[in-house]
mmCIF file of C-alpha atoms in Angstrom:
data_model
loop_
_atom_site.group_PDB
_atom_site.id
_atom_site.type_symbol
_atom_site.label_atom_id
_atom_site.label_comp_id
_atom_site.label_asym_id
_atom_site.label_seq_id
_atom_site.Cartn_x
_atom_site.Cartn_y
_atom_site.Cartn_z
ATOM 1 C CA MET A 25 14.042 1.387 16.386
ATOM 2 C CA HIS A 26 16.418 0.769 13.490
ATOM 3 C CA PRO A 27 15.816 -1.903 10.823
ATOM 4 C CA GLU A 28 17.358 -5.104 12.146
ATOM 5 C CA ALA A 29 15.848 -7.950 10.112
ATOM 6 C CA ASP A 30 15.759 -9.918 13.400
ATOM 7 C CA GLU A 31 18.606 -12.337 14.072
ATOM 8 C CA LYS A 32 19.989 -11.977 10.558
ATOM 9 C CA ALA A 33 21.013 -8.339 10.913
ATOM 10 C CA SER A 34 23.315 -7.292 8.122
ATOM 11 C CA ASP A 35 26.753 -5.803 8.577
ATOM 12 C CA ASP A 36 25.525 -2.434 7.367
ATOM 13 C CA SER A 37 22.956 -2.282 10.186
ATOM 14 C CA THR A 38 25.689 -3.008 12.724
ATOM 15 C CA ASN A 39 27.959 -0.382 11.227
ATOM 16 C CA SER A 40 25.134 2.160 11.309
ATOM 17 C CA ARG A 41 24.513 1.555 15.005
ATOM 18 C CA HIS A 42 28.206 2.158 15.722
ATOM 19 C CA GLY A 43 28.266 5.379 13.734
ATOM 20 C CA LEU A 44 30.252 4.112 10.742
ATOM 21 C CA ASN A 45 29.749 5.470 7.244
ATOM 22 C CA ASP A 46 26.255 4.400 6.196
ATOM 23 C CA GLU A 47 26.873 4.888 2.475
ATOM 24 C CA THR A 48 29.993 2.704 2.529
ATOM 25 C CA ALA A 49 28.182 0.003 4.496
ATOM 26 C CA SER A 50 25.175 0.022 2.213
ATOM 27 C CA ASP A 51 27.368 -0.096 -0.897
ATOM 28 C CA SER A 52 29.226 -3.105 0.508
ATOM 29 C CA SER A 53 25.985 -4.866 1.348
ATOM 30 C CA ARG A 54 24.590 -4.154 -2.103
ATOM 31 C CA ARG A 55 27.677 -5.542 -3.852
ATOM 32 C CA ALA A 56 27.431 -8.752 -1.831
ATOM 33 C CA LEU A 57 23.751 -9.122 -2.629
ATOM 34 C CA ASP A 58 24.284 -8.512 -6.354
ATOM 35 C CA SER A 59 26.953 -11.193 -6.626
ATOM 36 C CA ASP A 60 25.430 -14.282 -8.251
ATOM 37 C CA PRO A 61 27.110 -17.455 -9.624
ATOM 38 C CA VAL A 62 24.804 -17.685 -12.660
ATOM 39 C CA TYR A 63 23.609 -14.240 -13.754
ATOM 40 C CA SER A 64 25.494 -11.017 -14.375
ATOM 41 C CA TYR A 65 24.342 -7.799 -12.717
ATOM 42 C CA ASN A 66 22.498 -6.646 -15.850
ATOM 43 C CA GLU A 67 20.787 -10.020 -16.218
ATOM 44 C CA GLN A 68 19.736 -9.887 -12.579
ATOM 45 C CA ARG A 69 18.170 -6.455 -13.025
ATOM 46 C CA LYS A 70 16.230 -7.662 -16.059
ATOM 47 C CA ILE A 71 14.741 -10.520 -14.027
ATOM 48 C CA ILE A 72 13.877 -8.247 -11.097
ATOM 49 C CA HIS A 73 12.298 -5.682 -13.400
ATOM 50 C CA ARG A 74 10.234 -8.432 -14.996
ATOM 51 C CA VAL A 75 8.962 -9.282 -11.520
ATOM 52 C CA ASP A 76 8.215 -5.569 -11.006
ATOM 53 C CA ARG A 77 6.136 -5.325 -14.161
ATOM 54 C CA ARG A 78 4.215 -8.507 -13.472
ATOM 55 C CA LEU A 79 3.748 -8.365 -9.695
ATOM 56 C CA VAL A 80 3.869 -4.741 -8.544
ATOM 57 C CA VAL A 81 1.826 -3.328 -11.433
ATOM 58 C CA THR A 82 -0.865 -6.020 -11.227
ATOM 59 C CA CYS A 83 -1.191 -5.703 -7.445
ATOM 60 C CA GLY A 84 -1.254 -1.922 -7.771
ATOM 61 C CA ILE A 85 -4.069 -1.983 -10.330
ATOM 62 C CA ILE A 86 -6.146 -4.321 -8.162
ATOM 63 C CA TYR A 87 -5.588 -2.061 -5.161
ATOM 64 C CA CYS A 88 -6.424 0.972 -7.297
ATOM 65 C CA PHE A 89 -9.862 -0.417 -8.132
ATOM 66 C CA SER A 90 -10.443 -1.428 -4.525
ATOM 67 C CA LEU A 91 -9.805 2.157 -3.410
ATOM 68 C CA ILE A 92 -12.102 3.578 -6.075
ATOM 69 C CA ASP A 93 -14.878 1.153 -5.102
ATOM 70 C CA ARG A 94 -14.379 1.809 -1.379
ATOM 71 C CA GLY A 95 -14.392 5.553 -1.905
ATOM 72 C CA ASN A 96 -17.823 5.481 -3.513
ATOM 73 C CA LEU A 97 -19.332 4.988 -0.074
ATOM 74 C CA GLY A 98 -17.483 7.603 1.705
ATOM 75 C CA ALA A 99 -15.336 2.281 -1.370
ATOM 76 C CA ALA A 100 -5.865 -21.567 -3.018
ATOM 77 C CA SER A 101 -2.636 -19.983 -4.306
ATOM 78 C CA ILE A 102 -2.187 -16.408 -3.292
ATOM 79 C CA ALA A 103 -2.641 -15.340 -6.928
ATOM 80 C CA GLY A 104 -5.947 -17.158 -7.372
ATOM 81 C CA PHE A 105 -7.091 -15.941 -3.973
ATOM 82 C CA LEU A 106 -6.512 -12.289 -4.857
ATOM 83 C CA ALA A 107 -8.146 -12.627 -8.286
ATOM 84 C CA THR A 108 -11.226 -14.228 -6.692
ATOM 85 C CA ILE A 109 -11.471 -11.403 -4.144
ATOM 86 C CA THR A 110 -11.316 -8.887 -6.979
ATOM 87 C CA LEU A 111 -14.071 -10.630 -8.929
ATOM 88 C CA LEU A 112 -16.381 -10.850 -5.909
ATOM 89 C CA TRP A 113 -15.567 -7.253 -5.061
ATOM 90 C CA GLY A 114 -16.674 -6.125 -8.514
ATOM 91 C CA ALA A 115 -19.869 -8.200 -8.343
ATOM 92 C CA LEU A 116 -20.786 -6.625 -5.008
ATOM 93 C CA GLU A 117 -20.024 -3.199 -6.402
ATOM 94 C CA ILE A 118 -22.481 -3.765 -9.251
ATOM 95 C CA GLY A 119 -25.027 -4.859 -6.646
ATOM 96 C CA PHE A 120 -24.802 -1.458 -4.972
ATOM 97 C CA GLY A 121 -26.305 0.034 -8.114
ATOM 98 C CA PHE A 122 -29.502 -1.973 -7.720
ATOM 99 C CA VAL A 123 -30.237 -1.729 -3.990
ATOM 100 C CA GLN A 124 -33.676 -0.452 -3.017
ATOM 101 C CA ASN A 125 -33.233 0.224 0.716
ATOM 102 C CA TRP A 126 -30.562 0.936 3.295
ATOM 103 C CA THR A 127 -30.632 -2.600 4.771
ATOM 104 C CA ASP A 128 -29.572 -4.070 1.423
ATOM 105 C CA MET A 129 -26.853 -1.428 1.201
ATOM 106 C CA LEU A 130 -25.649 -2.310 4.704
ATOM 107 C CA GLY A 131 -25.497 -6.015 3.925
ATOM 108 C CA LEU A 132 -23.470 -5.423 0.771
ATOM 109 C CA ARG A 133 -21.134 -3.087 2.643
ATOM 110 C CA VAL A 134 -20.473 -5.728 5.312
ATOM 111 C CA ALA A 135 -19.666 -8.286 2.616
ATOM 112 C CA LEU A 136 -17.424 -5.771 0.872
ATOM 113 C CA GLY A 137 -15.629 -5.139 4.150
ATOM 114 C CA ILE A 138 -14.933 -8.852 4.562
ATOM 115 C CA LEU A 139 -13.337 -8.980 1.119
ATOM 116 C CA GLU A 140 -11.466 -5.756 1.798
ATOM 117 C CA SER A 141 -9.933 -7.280 4.945
ATOM 118 C CA GLY A 142 -8.318 -10.029 2.872
ATOM 119 C CA LEU A 143 -7.014 -7.994 -0.053
ATOM 120 C CA TYR A 144 -4.585 -5.462 1.361
ATOM 121 C CA PRO A 145 -2.687 -7.660 3.881
ATOM 122 C CA SER A 146 -2.342 -10.385 1.252
ATOM 123 C CA VAL A 147 -0.796 -7.956 -1.236
ATOM 124 C CA VAL A 148 1.514 -6.457 1.407
ATOM 125 C CA TYR A 149 2.671 -9.931 2.420
ATOM 126 C CA LEU A 150 3.126 -11.179 -1.139
ATOM 127 C CA LEU A 151 5.270 -8.209 -2.165
ATOM 128 C CA ALA A 152 7.487 -8.614 0.907
ATOM 129 C CA THR A 153 8.239 -12.247 0.038
ATOM 130 C CA TRP A 154 9.634 -11.352 -3.380
ATOM 131 C CA TYR A 155 12.216 -8.666 -2.652
ATOM 132 C CA SER A 156 15.299 -8.150 -0.539
ATOM 133 C CA ARG A 157 15.000 -5.748 2.400
ATOM 134 C CA TYR A 158 16.418 -2.789 0.529
ATOM 135 C CA ASP A 159 14.671 -3.430 -2.757
ATOM 136 C CA VAL A 160 11.198 -3.503 -1.230
ATOM 137 C CA GLY A 161 10.842 0.211 -0.427
ATOM 138 C CA LYS A 162 10.673 1.316 -4.056
ATOM 139 C CA ARG A 163 8.238 -1.495 -4.843
ATOM 140 C CA TYR A 164 5.869 -0.587 -2.032
ATOM 141 C CA SER A 165 6.088 3.001 -3.197
ATOM 142 C CA ALA A 166 5.209 2.095 -6.802
ATOM 143 C CA PHE A 167 2.351 -0.106 -5.587
ATOM 144 C CA TYR A 168 0.947 2.639 -3.403
ATOM 145 C CA ILE A 169 1.379 5.370 -6.027
ATOM 146 C CA ILE A 170 -0.942 3.407 -8.294
ATOM 147 C CA GLY A 171 -3.390 3.400 -5.395
ATOM 148 C CA CYS A 172 -2.985 7.151 -5.026
ATOM 149 C CA VAL A 173 -4.125 7.474 -8.629
ATOM 150 C CA ALA A 174 -7.443 6.100 -7.374
ATOM 151 C CA SER A 175 -7.594 8.598 -4.528
ATOM 152 C CA ALA A 176 -6.628 11.452 -6.807
ATOM 153 C CA PHE A 177 -8.866 10.697 -9.780
ATOM 154 C CA GLY A 178 -11.614 8.527 -8.286
ATOM 155 C CA GLY A 179 -13.635 11.640 -7.515
ATOM 156 C CA ILE A 180 -13.231 12.922 -11.058
ATOM 157 C CA LEU A 181 -14.316 9.546 -12.460
ATOM 158 C CA ALA A 182 -17.330 9.494 -10.139
ATOM 159 C CA TYR A 183 -18.276 13.004 -11.225
ATOM 160 C CA GLY A 184 -18.114 11.938 -14.877
ATOM 161 C CA LEU A 185 -20.234 8.843 -14.288
ATOM 162 C CA MET A 186 -22.790 10.974 -12.462
ATOM 163 C CA GLN A 187 -23.536 12.548 -15.832
ATOM 164 C CA MET A 188 -25.234 9.256 -16.786
ATOM 165 C CA ASP A 189 -28.059 10.290 -14.454
ATOM 166 C CA GLY A 190 -31.409 9.267 -15.953
ATOM 167 C CA LEU A 191 -29.958 6.738 -18.402
ATOM 168 C CA ALA A 192 -32.136 3.583 -18.396
ATOM 169 C CA GLY A 193 -34.135 5.203 -15.620
ATOM 170 C CA LYS A 194 -31.316 4.967 -13.082
ATOM 171 C CA GLU A 195 -29.864 7.726 -10.936
ATOM 172 C CA GLY A 196 -26.290 8.842 -11.486
ATOM 173 C CA TRP A 197 -25.022 7.401 -8.203
ATOM 174 C CA ARG A 198 -26.205 3.947 -9.280
ATOM 175 C CA TRP A 199 -24.226 4.187 -12.517
ATOM 176 C CA ILE A 200 -21.089 4.958 -10.516
ATOM 177 C CA PHE A 201 -21.328 1.615 -8.740
ATOM 178 C CA ILE A 202 -22.423 -0.356 -11.822
ATOM 179 C CA MET A 203 -19.711 0.910 -14.177
ATOM 180 C CA GLU A 204 -16.864 0.757 -11.685
ATOM 181 C CA GLY A 205 -18.010 -2.708 -10.604
ATOM 182 C CA LEU A 206 -17.876 -3.886 -14.219
ATOM 183 C CA LEU A 207 -14.352 -2.501 -14.564
ATOM 184 C CA THR A 208 -13.316 -4.350 -11.406
ATOM 185 C CA CYS A 209 -14.735 -7.648 -12.712
ATOM 186 C CA VAL A 210 -12.809 -7.246 -15.974
ATOM 187 C CA THR A 211 -9.659 -6.538 -13.970
ATOM 188 C CA SER A 212 -10.131 -9.772 -11.991
ATOM 189 C CA PHE A 213 -10.053 -11.811 -15.217
ATOM 190 C CA PHE A 214 -6.631 -10.474 -16.176
ATOM 191 C CA ALA A 215 -5.421 -10.684 -12.565
ATOM 192 C CA TYR A 216 -6.090 -14.427 -12.515
ATOM 193 C CA PHE A 217 -3.490 -14.956 -15.233
ATOM 194 C CA LEU A 218 -1.057 -12.166 -14.400
ATOM 195 C CA LEU A 219 -0.690 -12.467 -10.622
ATOM 196 C CA VAL A 220 2.179 -14.667 -9.489
ATOM 197 C CA ASP A 221 2.598 -16.981 -6.541
ATOM 198 C CA PHE A 222 5.434 -17.091 -4.007
ATOM 199 C CA PRO A 223 9.032 -17.047 -5.321
ATOM 200 C CA ASP A 224 9.638 -20.789 -4.882
ATOM 201 C CA LYS A 225 6.652 -21.424 -7.204
ATOM 202 C CA ALA A 226 7.438 -18.694 -9.737
ATOM 203 C CA ASP A 227 8.092 -21.123 -12.596
ATOM 204 C CA GLN A 228 4.501 -22.384 -12.277
ATOM 205 C CA SER A 229 2.960 -18.997 -13.046
ATOM 206 C CA TRP A 230 1.676 -18.308 -16.556
ATOM 207 C CA ARG A 231 4.434 -17.131 -18.933
ATOM 208 C CA PHE A 232 6.688 -15.862 -16.161
ATOM 209 C CA LEU A 233 10.075 -17.089 -14.864
ATOM 210 C CA ASN A 234 11.793 -20.325 -15.788
ATOM 211 C CA LYS A 235 13.375 -22.607 -13.171
ATOM 212 C CA ASP A 236 16.825 -20.999 -13.386
ATOM 213 C CA GLU A 237 15.364 -17.533 -12.948
ATOM 214 C CA ARG A 238 13.217 -18.782 -10.069
ATOM 215 C CA ASP A 239 16.312 -20.233 -8.408
ATOM 216 C CA PHE A 240 18.069 -16.868 -8.757
ATOM 217 C CA VAL A 241 15.232 -15.055 -6.965
ATOM 218 C CA VAL A 242 15.259 -17.652 -4.165
ATOM 219 C CA ARG A 243 19.066 -17.394 -3.838
ATOM 220 C CA ARG A 244 18.882 -13.618 -3.637
ATOM 221 C CA ILE A 245 16.242 -13.639 -0.912
ATOM 222 C CA ASN A 246 18.044 -16.315 1.090
ATOM 223 C CA LYS A 247 21.272 -14.341 0.835
ATOM 224 C CA ASP A 248 19.490 -11.316 2.240
ATOM 225 C CA ARG A 249 17.365 -12.879 5.017
ATOM 226 C CA ASP A 250 17.218 -16.676 4.511
ATOM 227 C CA ASP A 251 13.435 -17.121 4.406
ATOM 228 C CA ALA A 252 12.538 -17.649 0.746
ATOM 229 C CA ILE A 253 11.161 -21.137 1.423
ATOM 230 C CA PRO A 254 8.270 -21.032 3.895
ATOM 231 C CA GLU A 255 8.374 -23.316 6.905
ATOM 232 C CA LYS A 256 5.553 -25.767 7.509
ATOM 233 C CA PHE A 257 2.546 -23.934 8.930
ATOM 234 C CA THR A 258 1.518 -24.498 12.540
ATOM 235 C CA ILE A 259 -0.703 -22.328 14.734
ATOM 236 C CA ALA A 260 2.069 -22.036 17.316
ATOM 237 C CA ARG A 261 4.613 -20.946 14.712
ATOM 238 C CA PHE A 262 2.158 -18.360 13.369
ATOM 239 C CA LEU A 263 1.074 -16.912 16.724
ATOM 240 C CA LYS A 264 4.344 -17.067 18.701
ATOM 241 C CA PRO A 265 5.739 -13.861 17.105
ATOM 242 C CA ALA A 266 2.854 -11.965 18.745
ATOM 243 C CA LEU A 267 4.992 -12.009 21.906
ATOM 244 C CA ASP A 268 7.497 -9.717 20.154
ATOM 245 C CA ILE A 269 6.765 -6.137 21.286
ATOM 246 C CA LYS A 270 8.341 -4.829 18.085
ATOM 247 C CA ILE A 271 5.424 -6.174 16.025
ATOM 248 C CA TRP A 272 2.932 -4.203 18.120
ATOM 249 C CA ILE A 273 4.994 -1.020 17.866
ATOM 250 C CA LEU A 274 4.960 -1.365 14.089
ATOM 251 C CA ALA A 275 1.191 -1.926 14.190
ATOM 252 C CA LEU A 276 0.793 1.219 16.315
ATOM 253 C CA ILE A 277 2.756 3.207 13.732
ATOM 254 C CA SER A 278 0.294 1.968 11.106
ATOM 255 C CA PHE A 279 -2.663 3.041 13.258
ATOM 256 C CA PHE A 280 -1.433 6.620 13.613
ATOM 257 C CA ILE A 281 -0.509 7.026 9.945
ATOM 258 C CA ILE A 282 -3.745 5.579 8.575
ATOM 259 C CA THR A 283 -5.873 7.624 10.990
ATOM 260 C CA VAL A 284 -4.617 10.820 9.375
ATOM 261 C CA THR A 285 -4.474 9.593 5.771
ATOM 262 C CA THR A 286 -8.025 8.223 5.940
ATOM 263 C CA SER A 287 -9.410 11.397 7.467
ATOM 264 C CA ILE A 288 -7.765 13.451 4.729
ATOM 265 C CA SER A 289 -8.805 11.204 1.817
ATOM 266 C CA VAL A 290 -12.423 10.841 2.968
ATOM 267 C CA PHE A 291 -13.037 14.417 4.012
ATOM 268 C CA LEU A 292 -10.800 16.385 1.642
ATOM 269 C CA PRO A 293 -13.640 17.091 -0.861
ATOM 270 C CA ILE A 294 -15.827 18.178 2.061
ATOM 271 C CA ILE A 295 -13.087 20.389 3.475
ATOM 272 C CA LEU A 296 -12.500 21.961 0.076
ATOM 273 C CA ARG A 297 -16.203 22.653 -0.377
ATOM 274 C CA ASN A 298 -17.421 23.602 3.094
ATOM 275 C CA GLY A 299 -14.168 24.830 4.585
ATOM 276 C CA LEU A 300 -12.524 26.561 1.653
ATOM 277 C CA GLY A 301 -15.697 27.484 -0.253
ATOM 278 C CA PHE A 302 -15.130 25.719 -3.591
ATOM 279 C CA SER A 303 -17.996 24.387 -5.722
ATOM 280 C CA VAL A 304 -18.785 20.675 -5.815
ATOM 281 C CA ALA A 305 -17.104 20.192 -9.209
ATOM 282 C CA ALA A 306 -14.055 22.254 -8.224
ATOM 283 C CA ALA A 307 -13.700 20.426 -4.913
ATOM 284 C CA GLN A 308 -13.740 17.042 -6.688
ATOM 285 C CA CYS A 309 -11.076 18.179 -9.150
ATOM 286 C CA LEU A 310 -8.875 19.930 -6.577
ATOM 287 C CA VAL A 311 -8.451 16.650 -4.705
ATOM 288 C CA ALA A 312 -6.009 15.445 -7.377
ATOM 289 C CA PRO A 313 -3.043 17.923 -7.296
ATOM 290 C CA PRO A 314 -1.957 17.235 -3.664
ATOM 291 C CA TYR A 315 -1.577 13.559 -4.527
ATOM 292 C CA VAL A 316 0.884 14.436 -7.282
ATOM 293 C CA LEU A 317 3.180 15.940 -4.649
ATOM 294 C CA ALA A 318 2.541 12.891 -2.465
ATOM 295 C CA ALA A 319 3.692 10.608 -5.296
ATOM 296 C CA LEU A 320 6.902 12.600 -5.751
ATOM 297 C CA LEU A 321 7.668 12.467 -2.032
ATOM 298 C CA MET A 322 6.953 8.723 -1.991
ATOM 299 C CA VAL A 323 9.472 8.137 -4.769
ATOM 300 C CA ALA A 324 12.115 10.250 -3.034
ATOM 301 C CA SER A 325 11.502 8.545 0.324
ATOM 302 C CA ALA A 326 11.679 5.071 -1.194
ATOM 303 C CA TYR A 327 14.844 5.764 -3.167
ATOM 304 C CA LEU A 328 16.685 7.315 -0.223
ATOM 305 C CA GLY A 329 15.480 4.617 2.171
ATOM 306 C CA ASP A 330 16.608 1.767 -0.075
ATOM 307 C CA TYR A 331 19.902 3.412 -1.011
ATOM 308 C CA TYR A 332 20.985 4.445 2.476
ATOM 309 C CA HIS A 333 19.309 1.542 4.308
ATOM 310 C CA VAL A 334 17.241 3.787 6.595
ATOM 311 C CA ARG A 335 13.528 3.920 7.355
ATOM 312 C CA GLY A 336 12.938 5.527 10.768
ATOM 313 C CA PRO A 337 14.449 8.971 10.000
ATOM 314 C CA ILE A 338 12.426 9.184 6.785
ATOM 315 C CA LEU A 339 9.238 8.417 8.702
ATOM 316 C CA ILE A 340 10.061 11.280 11.080
ATOM 317 C CA ILE A 341 10.839 13.771 8.288
ATOM 318 C CA ASN A 342 7.597 12.991 6.434
ATOM 319 C CA ALA A 343 5.629 13.295 9.671
ATOM 320 C CA LEU A 344 7.189 16.741 10.260
ATOM 321 C CA ILE A 345 6.094 17.817 6.767
ATOM 322 C CA ALA A 346 2.516 16.826 7.628
ATOM 323 C CA LEU A 347 2.742 18.561 11.018
ATOM 324 C CA ILE A 348 3.760 21.794 9.296
ATOM 325 C CA GLY A 349 0.857 21.500 6.879
ATOM 326 C CA LEU A 350 -1.905 20.766 9.400
ATOM 327 C CA PRO A 351 -1.942 24.158 11.181
ATOM 328 C CA ILE A 352 -1.591 25.944 7.835
ATOM 329 C CA MET A 353 -4.592 24.004 6.493
ATOM 330 C CA GLY A 354 -6.602 24.732 9.612
ATOM 331 C CA PHE A 355 -5.662 28.221 10.700
ATOM 332 C CA ALA A 356 -4.284 30.224 7.756
ATOM 333 C CA SER A 357 -6.340 33.278 6.809
ATOM 334 C CA SER A 358 -6.427 32.814 3.021
ATOM 335 C CA ASN A 359 -7.824 29.878 1.060
ATOM 336 C CA ALA A 360 -4.670 29.717 -1.066
ATOM 337 C CA ALA A 361 -2.522 29.223 2.033
ATOM 338 C CA ARG A 362 -4.919 26.630 3.448
ATOM 339 C CA TYR A 363 -4.853 24.713 0.158
ATOM 340 C CA PHE A 364 -1.044 24.797 0.302
ATOM 341 C CA GLY A 365 -1.353 23.202 3.739
ATOM 342 C CA VAL A 366 -3.468 20.470 2.151
ATOM 343 C CA PHE A 367 -0.536 19.702 -0.160
ATOM 344 C CA LEU A 368 1.873 19.278 2.751
ATOM 345 C CA VAL A 369 -0.497 17.145 4.819
ATOM 346 C CA THR A 370 -1.451 14.889 1.919
ATOM 347 C CA ALA A 371 2.163 14.439 0.818
ATOM 348 C CA GLY A 372 3.668 13.837 4.261
ATOM 349 C CA THR A 373 1.072 11.377 5.477
ATOM 350 C CA ASN A 374 0.711 9.361 2.267
ATOM 351 C CA ALA A 375 4.470 9.153 1.690
ATOM 352 C CA ASN A 376 4.793 7.500 5.085
ATOM 353 C CA ILE A 377 2.536 4.565 4.178
ATOM 354 C CA PRO A 378 4.964 2.764 1.806
ATOM 355 C CA THR A 379 7.857 3.810 4.069
ATOM 356 C CA ALA A 380 6.114 2.212 7.059
ATOM 357 C CA LEU A 381 5.337 -0.907 5.013
ATOM 358 C CA ALA A 382 9.022 -1.236 4.157
ATOM 359 C CA TYR A 383 9.930 -0.552 7.791
ATOM 360 C CA GLN A 384 7.859 -3.471 9.042
ATOM 361 C CA ALA A 385 9.088 -5.732 6.232
ATOM 362 C CA ASN A 386 12.717 -4.933 7.121
ATOM 363 C CA ASN A 387 12.241 -5.771 10.789
ATOM 364 C CA VAL A 388 10.908 -9.325 10.552
ATOM 365 C CA ARG A 389 12.313 -12.577 9.238
ATOM 366 C CA GLY A 390 10.477 -15.819 8.569
ATOM 367 C CA GLN A 391 7.422 -16.285 6.391
ATOM 368 C CA TRP A 392 4.841 -16.885 9.141
ATOM 369 C CA LYS A 393 6.151 -14.091 11.335
ATOM 370 C CA ARG A 394 5.986 -11.875 8.265
ATOM 371 C CA ALA A 395 2.405 -12.995 7.613
ATOM 372 C CA LEU A 396 1.336 -12.201 11.193
ATOM 373 C CA THR A 397 3.137 -8.862 11.168
ATOM 374 C CA SER A 398 1.503 -7.858 7.881
ATOM 375 C CA ALA A 399 -1.923 -8.874 9.197
ATOM 376 C CA LEU A 400 -1.536 -6.920 12.453
ATOM 377 C CA PHE A 401 -0.036 -3.951 10.625
ATOM 378 C CA VAL A 402 -2.989 -3.758 8.246
ATOM 379 C CA ALA A 403 -5.560 -4.570 10.959
ATOM 380 C CA CYS A 404 -4.380 -1.704 13.144
ATOM 381 C CA GLY A 405 -4.368 0.473 10.050
ATOM 382 C CA GLY A 406 -8.003 -0.534 9.554
ATOM 383 C CA ILE A 407 -8.802 0.579 13.097
ATOM 384 C CA GLY A 408 -7.024 3.818 12.263
ATOM 385 C CA GLY A 409 -9.298 4.125 9.242
ATOM 386 C CA ILE A 410 -12.341 3.889 11.494
ATOM 387 C CA SER A 411 -10.826 6.497 13.784
ATOM 388 C CA GLY A 412 -9.987 8.757 10.845
ATOM 389 C CA GLY A 413 -13.560 8.611 9.623
ATOM 390 C CA THR A 414 -14.752 10.403 12.746
ATOM 391 C CA ILE A 415 -12.246 13.265 12.935
ATOM 392 C CA PHE A 416 -13.604 15.907 10.545
ATOM 393 C CA ARG A 417 -17.253 16.553 11.446
ATOM 394 C CA SER A 418 -19.646 18.715 9.427
ATOM 395 C CA GLN A 419 -20.567 20.777 12.470
ATOM 396 C CA ASP A 420 -16.925 21.867 12.822
ATOM 397 C CA ALA A 421 -16.869 23.619 9.412
ATOM 398 C CA PRO A 422 -15.300 25.812 8.162
ATOM 399 C CA LYS A 423 -12.182 25.647 10.377
ATOM 400 C CA TYR A 424 -12.465 21.983 11.473
ATOM 401 C CA ILE A 425 -10.362 22.797 14.539
ATOM 402 C CA PRO A 426 -11.123 19.534 16.447
ATOM 403 C CA GLY A 427 -10.155 17.479 13.397
ATOM 404 C CA ILE A 428 -6.972 19.454 12.804
ATOM 405 C CA SER A 429 -6.053 19.154 16.484
ATOM 406 C CA ALA A 430 -6.689 15.403 16.522
ATOM 407 C CA ALA A 431 -4.546 14.898 13.411
ATOM 408 C CA ILE A 432 -1.702 16.947 14.925
ATOM 409 C CA ALA A 433 -1.892 14.919 18.138
#
């Protein structure tokens, strides 16, 4: 399934299907997209990079804190909506530090899950509305790399906060929730002012684009796929795209990728401790290095995908990298070799998340179809997260053969 952008397939996609030179086609498409009646190429890049700094970085930081908070357990306008979610998320996180029984903990976790279900699809959708099809890959990659910082260093932060054990008569695990919840609440305050709305409303955001710059962004998106201005919302218009089998295939891709990435992120400290024999402190710290390789592979995948206008082959290559790493992680005789396998698995699976996000964004056109696709994509990823949480069981240590086999499958 090659990127088609629905009915508005670009000439470069047609050329690629007929075996013509992909680089020539992509260069031609890029030149057409970068031609603007008002702004020079350099001026255009300055505007786009301003959007990057304001939108991608802010969304990435919010997502970073959401991953840190979620990991602790295992923890209006679109801009105002996301900032409110972040604030409530932080307040709930602080509440975890004061619970006295498991029923209170369960209730807070359910509420946190409700907020979590609104954050990620909203961010994925918002980013897709701002960029052309072959600009979005690098932006999803940057957004997700910031999230990987949470996965890589969240354990180290939690270990540091655990040293507050006994302060004010509270256990260390309570301080983890309280301090990280406070950080999330502070982040929500800045997010309220820094997050931006959809492109057609960009001039209304605080100290952001003026009307001419807003018009440039809208022109660029319309030139690429002609859906910068959302159509009037109706239930029928929102749900009708569900009849497109392509949307469900994209959602299935998300399910398989997230199943493996979740299982690795949740159980990697356990695997390092019980499977590879490292101490608790060492296991927490050794989680970080594989994500550095993952970040590098994400950047390479995003750059190549945007430049050559391809997504599917990159998904396959990254999946092969993970498939090579899984048996090494599970069946190699030495701990050094098994840890090397962890690098390959972590890099291959995580690099495919922003690639898959770009893949689904490239294959839909129309704001409400894009909204439904993003929701289904993330929802099926959430189901994959539940599945991934059951793969690596403590009774399967130290080899975790059932988990390794399930991930390979």
